[in-house]
PDB file of C-alpha atoms in Angstrom:
ATOM      1  CA  MET A  13     -96.133 -20.553 -34.298  1.00 86.00           C
ATOM      2  CA  ILE A  14     -92.829 -19.850 -35.572  1.00 90.00           C
ATOM      3  CA  GLU A  15     -92.928 -22.491 -37.773  1.00 89.00           C
ATOM      4  CA  MET A  16     -95.929 -21.653 -39.568  1.00 89.00           C
ATOM      5  CA  PHE A  17     -94.728 -17.948 -39.829  1.00 91.00           C
ATOM      6  CA  PHE A  18     -91.248 -19.255 -41.258  1.00 89.00           C
ATOM      7  CA  THR A  19     -93.157 -21.401 -43.915  1.00 87.00           C
ATOM      8  CA  ARG A  20     -95.180 -18.382 -45.017  1.00 89.00           C
ATOM      9  CA  PHE A  21     -92.198 -16.045 -44.759  1.00 90.00           C
ATOM     10  CA  ALA A  22     -90.055 -18.575 -46.874  1.00 88.00           C
ATOM     11  CA  SER A  23     -92.709 -19.410 -49.419  1.00 86.00           C
ATOM     12  CA  ARG A  24     -93.100 -15.552 -50.230  1.00 90.00           C
ATOM     13  CA  MET A  25     -89.554 -14.814 -50.060  1.00 90.00           C
ATOM     14  CA  ALA A  26     -88.686 -17.805 -52.531  1.00 86.00           C
ATOM     15  CA  SER A  27     -91.614 -16.797 -54.670  1.00 88.00           C
ATOM     16  CA  TRP A  28     -90.496 -13.187 -54.742  1.00 91.00           C
ATOM     17  CA  THR A  29     -86.630 -14.127 -55.283  1.00 90.00           C
ATOM     18  CA  GLY A  30     -87.521 -16.082 -58.170  1.00 88.00           C
ATOM     19  CA  GLN A  31     -89.315 -13.248 -60.190  1.00 93.00           C
ATOM     20  CA  PRO A  32     -87.563 -11.312 -63.215  1.00 95.00           C
ATOM     21  CA  PHE A  33     -88.085  -8.020 -61.400  1.00 96.00           C
ATOM     22  CA  THR A  34     -85.977  -9.193 -58.648  1.00 94.00           C
ATOM     23  CA  PHE A  35     -83.346 -10.209 -60.776  1.00 95.00           C
ATOM     24  CA  VAL A  36     -83.260  -7.033 -62.707  1.00 97.00           C
ATOM     25  CA  LEU A  37     -83.102  -5.385 -59.188  1.00 96.00           C
ATOM     26  CA  ALA A  38     -80.124  -7.422 -58.090  1.00 95.00           C
ATOM     27  CA  LEU A  39     -78.539  -6.641 -61.619  1.00 96.00           C
ATOM     28  CA  GLY A  40     -79.219  -2.904 -61.263  1.00 97.00           C
ATOM     29  CA  ILE A  41     -77.379  -3.002 -57.553  1.00 96.00           C
ATOM     30  CA  ILE A  42     -74.405  -4.616 -59.269  1.00 96.00           C
ATOM     31  CA  VAL A  43     -74.408  -2.207 -62.032  1.00 97.00           C
ATOM     32  CA  ILE A  44     -74.610   0.610 -59.860  1.00 96.00           C
ATOM     33  CA  TRP A  45     -71.600  -0.875 -57.377  1.00 96.00           C
ATOM     34  CA  GLY A  46     -69.632  -1.231 -60.447  1.00 96.00           C
ATOM     35  CA  ILE A  47     -70.124   2.468 -61.894  1.00 96.00           C
ATOM     36  CA  SER A  48     -69.623   3.727 -58.220  1.00 96.00           C
ATOM     37  CA  GLY A  49     -65.977   1.876 -58.208  1.00 95.00           C
ATOM     38  CA  PRO A  50     -63.915   5.031 -59.524  1.00 94.00           C
ATOM     39  CA  LEU A  51     -66.190   7.303 -57.013  1.00 94.00           C
ATOM     40  CA  PHE A  52     -64.675   5.362 -54.535  1.00 94.00           C
ATOM     41  CA  GLN A  53     -61.293   4.927 -55.908  1.00 94.00           C
ATOM     42  CA  TRP A  54     -61.773   1.238 -55.851  1.00 94.00           C
ATOM     43  CA  SER A  55     -61.106   0.932 -52.084  1.00 95.00           C
ATOM     44  CA  ASP A  56     -61.234  -2.003 -50.132  1.00 95.00           C
ATOM     45  CA  THR A  57     -64.318  -0.423 -48.441  1.00 95.00           C
ATOM     46  CA  TRP A  58     -66.064  -0.316 -51.856  1.00 94.00           C
ATOM     47  CA  GLN A  59     -65.415  -3.967 -52.481  1.00 95.00           C
ATOM     48  CA  LEU A  60     -66.248  -5.056 -49.084  1.00 96.00           C
ATOM     49  CA  VAL A  61     -69.608  -3.426 -49.029  1.00 95.00           C
ATOM     50  CA  ILE A  62     -70.597  -5.741 -52.067  1.00 95.00           C
ATOM     51  CA  ASN A  63     -68.818  -8.918 -50.733  1.00 96.00           C
ATOM     52  CA  THR A  64     -70.752  -8.510 -47.619  1.00 97.00           C
ATOM     53  CA  GLY A  65     -73.821  -7.788 -49.061  1.00 95.00           C
ATOM     54  CA  THR A  66     -73.774 -10.871 -51.492  1.00 95.00           C
ATOM     55  CA  THR A  67     -72.684 -13.070 -48.681  1.00 97.00           C
ATOM     56  CA  ILE A  68     -75.485 -12.316 -46.308  1.00 97.00           C
ATOM     57  CA  VAL A  69     -78.026 -12.806 -49.060  1.00 94.00           C
ATOM     58  CA  THR A  70     -76.673 -15.863 -50.303  1.00 95.00           C
ATOM     59  CA  PHE A  71     -76.255 -17.412 -46.710  1.00 96.00           C
ATOM     60  CA  LEU A  72     -79.987 -16.438 -46.042  1.00 94.00           C
ATOM     61  CA  MET A  73     -81.275 -17.577 -49.217  1.00 92.00           C
ATOM     62  CA  VAL A  74     -79.740 -21.272 -48.975  1.00 93.00           C
ATOM     63  CA  PHE A  75     -82.047 -21.894 -46.109  1.00 92.00           C
ATOM     64  CA  LEU A  76     -85.031 -20.191 -47.772  1.00 90.00           C
ATOM     65  CA  ILE A  77     -84.465 -22.056 -51.062  1.00 89.00           C
ATOM     66  CA  GLN A  78     -83.885 -25.410 -48.886  1.00 91.00           C
ATOM     67  CA  ASN A  79     -86.982 -24.771 -46.990  1.00 90.00           C
ATOM     68  CA  ALA A  80     -89.461 -24.465 -50.029  1.00 88.00           C
ATOM     69  CA  GLN A  81     -87.451 -27.534 -51.700  1.00 90.00           C
ATOM     70  CA  ASN A  82     -88.094 -29.949 -48.676  1.00 91.00           C
ATOM     71  CA  ARG A  83     -91.793 -28.726 -48.525  1.00 91.00           C
ATOM     72  CA  ASP A  84     -92.129 -29.410 -52.404  1.00 91.00           C
ATOM     73  CA  ALA A  85     -90.254 -32.732 -52.136  1.00 92.00           C
ATOM     74  CA  SER A  86     -92.604 -33.630 -49.098  1.00 92.00           C
ATOM     75  CA  ALA A  87     -95.961 -32.725 -50.854  1.00 92.00           C
ATOM     76  CA  MET A  88     -94.810 -34.507 -54.019  1.00 94.00           C
ATOM     77  CA  GLN A  89     -94.141 -37.463 -51.843  1.00 92.00           C
ATOM     78  CA  VAL A  90     -97.468 -37.528 -50.165  1.00 92.00           C
ATOM     79  CA  LYS A  91     -99.026 -36.973 -53.602  1.00 93.00           C
ATOM     80  CA  LEU A  92     -97.271 -40.008 -54.894  1.00 91.00           C
ATOM     81  CA  ASP A  93     -97.870 -42.572 -51.925  1.00 92.00           C
ATOM     82  CA  GLU A  94    -101.437 -41.719 -52.255  1.00 92.00           C
ATOM     83  CA  LEU A  95    -101.276 -42.656 -55.931  1.00 92.00           C
ATOM     84  CA  ILE A  96     -99.769 -45.875 -55.019  1.00 90.00           C
ATOM     85  CA  ARG A  97    -102.126 -46.510 -52.466  1.00 90.00           C
ATOM     86  CA  ALA A  98    -105.256 -45.900 -54.716  1.00 92.00           C
ATOM     87  CA  ILE A  99    -103.936 -48.232 -57.304  1.00 91.00           C
ATOM     88  CA  GLU A 100    -104.928 -51.732 -56.460  1.00 87.00           C
ATOM     89  CA  SER A 101    -102.082 -53.384 -58.285  1.00 86.00           C
ATOM     90  CA  ALA A 102     -99.500 -51.239 -57.012  1.00 85.00           C
ATOM     91  CA  GLN A 103     -97.283 -52.543 -54.245  1.00 85.00           C
ATOM     92  CA  ASN A 104     -97.868 -50.646 -50.970  1.00 87.00           C
ATOM     93  CA  GLY A 105     -94.374 -51.655 -49.866  1.00 87.00           C
ATOM     94  CA  TYR A 106     -93.044 -48.840 -51.621  1.00 86.00           C
ATOM     95  CA  ILE A 107     -95.114 -46.137 -49.616  1.00 89.00           C
ATOM     96  CA  GLY A 108     -92.196 -44.277 -47.543  1.00 89.00           C
ATOM     97  CA  ILE A 109     -89.258 -45.659 -48.935  1.00 88.00           C
ATOM     98  CA  GLU A 110     -87.990 -41.967 -49.151  1.00 88.00           C
ATOM     99  CA  HIS A 111     -86.741 -42.761 -45.760  1.00 89.00           C
ATOM    100  CA  LEU A 112     -84.541 -45.445 -46.855  1.00 89.00           C
ATOM    101  CA  THR A 113     -80.721 -44.790 -47.353  1.00 93.00           C
ATOM    102  CA  ASP A 114     -79.436 -44.288 -50.692  1.00 91.00           C
ATOM    103  CA  ALA A 115     -77.840 -47.683 -50.835  1.00 92.00           C
ATOM    104  CA  GLN A 116     -81.270 -49.034 -50.132  1.00 92.00           C
ATOM    105  CA  ILE A 117     -83.262 -47.310 -52.489  1.00 91.00           C
ATOM    106  CA  CYS A 118     -80.180 -48.198 -55.187  1.00 92.00           C
ATOM    107  CA  SER A 119     -80.710 -51.763 -54.374  1.00 92.00           C
ATOM    108  CA  LEU A 120     -84.693 -51.456 -55.048  1.00 90.00           C
ATOM    109  CA  ARG A 121     -84.272 -49.900 -58.062  1.00 89.00           C
ATOM    110  CA  ASP A 122     -81.759 -52.049 -59.449  1.00 90.00           C
ATOM    111  CA  ALA A 123     -84.123 -55.262 -58.364  1.00 88.00           C
ATOM    112  CA  LEU A 124     -86.761 -53.526 -60.472  1.00 84.00           C
ATOM    113  CA  GLU A 125     -84.624 -53.221 -63.467  1.00 82.00           C
ATOM    114  CA  LYS A 126     -83.746 -56.617 -63.345  1.00 85.00           C
ATOM    115  CA  GLU A 127     -87.171 -57.668 -62.889  1.00 81.00           C
ATOM    116  CA  ILE A 128     -88.133 -55.631 -65.952  1.00 75.00           C
ATOM    117  CA  ASP A 129     -84.962 -57.094 -67.804  1.00 76.00           C
ATOM    118  CA  ALA A 130     -85.992 -60.532 -67.031  1.00 77.00           C
ATOM    119  CA  VAL A 131     -89.363 -60.346 -69.025  1.00 77.00           C
ATOM    120  CA  PRO A 132     -88.775 -59.743 -73.043  1.00 78.00           C
ATOM    121  CA  GLU A 133     -92.321 -58.201 -73.450  1.00 77.00           C
ATOM    122  CA  LEU A 134     -91.733 -55.629 -70.805  1.00 74.00           C
ATOM    123  CA  ILE A 135     -88.222 -54.807 -72.341  1.00 77.00           C
ATOM    124  CA  ALA A 136     -89.659 -54.211 -75.904  1.00 81.00           C
ATOM    125  CA  GLN A 137     -92.664 -52.051 -74.168  1.00 82.00           C
ATOM    126  CA  ARG A 138     -90.069 -49.880 -72.256  1.00 79.00           C
ATOM    127  CA  GLN A 139     -88.519 -49.354 -75.568  1.00 83.00           C
ATOM    128  CA  VAL A 140     -91.453 -48.527 -77.609  1.00 86.00           C
ATOM    129  CA  GLU A 141     -92.194 -45.781 -74.516  1.00 86.00           C
ATOM    130  CA  LEU A 142     -88.923 -44.534 -74.707  1.00 86.00           C
ATOM    131  CA  ASN A 143     -88.883 -43.800 -78.358  1.00 89.00           C
ATOM    132  CA  ARG A 144     -92.102 -42.210 -78.070  1.00 88.00           C
ATOM    133  CA  LEU A 145     -90.729 -40.018 -75.387  1.00 86.00           C
ATOM    134  CA  ILE A 146     -87.615 -39.017 -77.455  1.00 90.00           C
ATOM    135  CA  GLU A 147     -89.908 -38.492 -80.569  1.00 89.00           C
ATOM    136  CA  ARG A 148     -92.104 -35.870 -78.434  1.00 82.00           C
ATOM    137  CA  ARG A 149     -89.248 -33.823 -77.634  1.00 69.00           C
TER     138      ARG A 149
END
């Protein structure tokens, strides 16, 4: 129950905070705060208001953004796993490697790169594909 509520809340907040209107609103708050400085004689309380507000917003946004990124990464991983599973020539052993350590993943990557570097045709093909990508930009 709470997980579903948080998921919906985090999604809506991440979507809302990523909009140009929200940026303009935050900028407006900063401008109003800055303009009000002389009114409050640049007091410590005046500074504390913005510091406290921005700290609280930043603290909460870290959790909301992390939640959204975790869900996006998990959804992407499921999609990639399904593609690996659906392609007959793909190695199903790669499904779930996101649960390995960084060192294990780097070791797999290095092994794959060595495998490609051992076949001259693959090196040439990779270079052609990279050049095509660079030219497209």
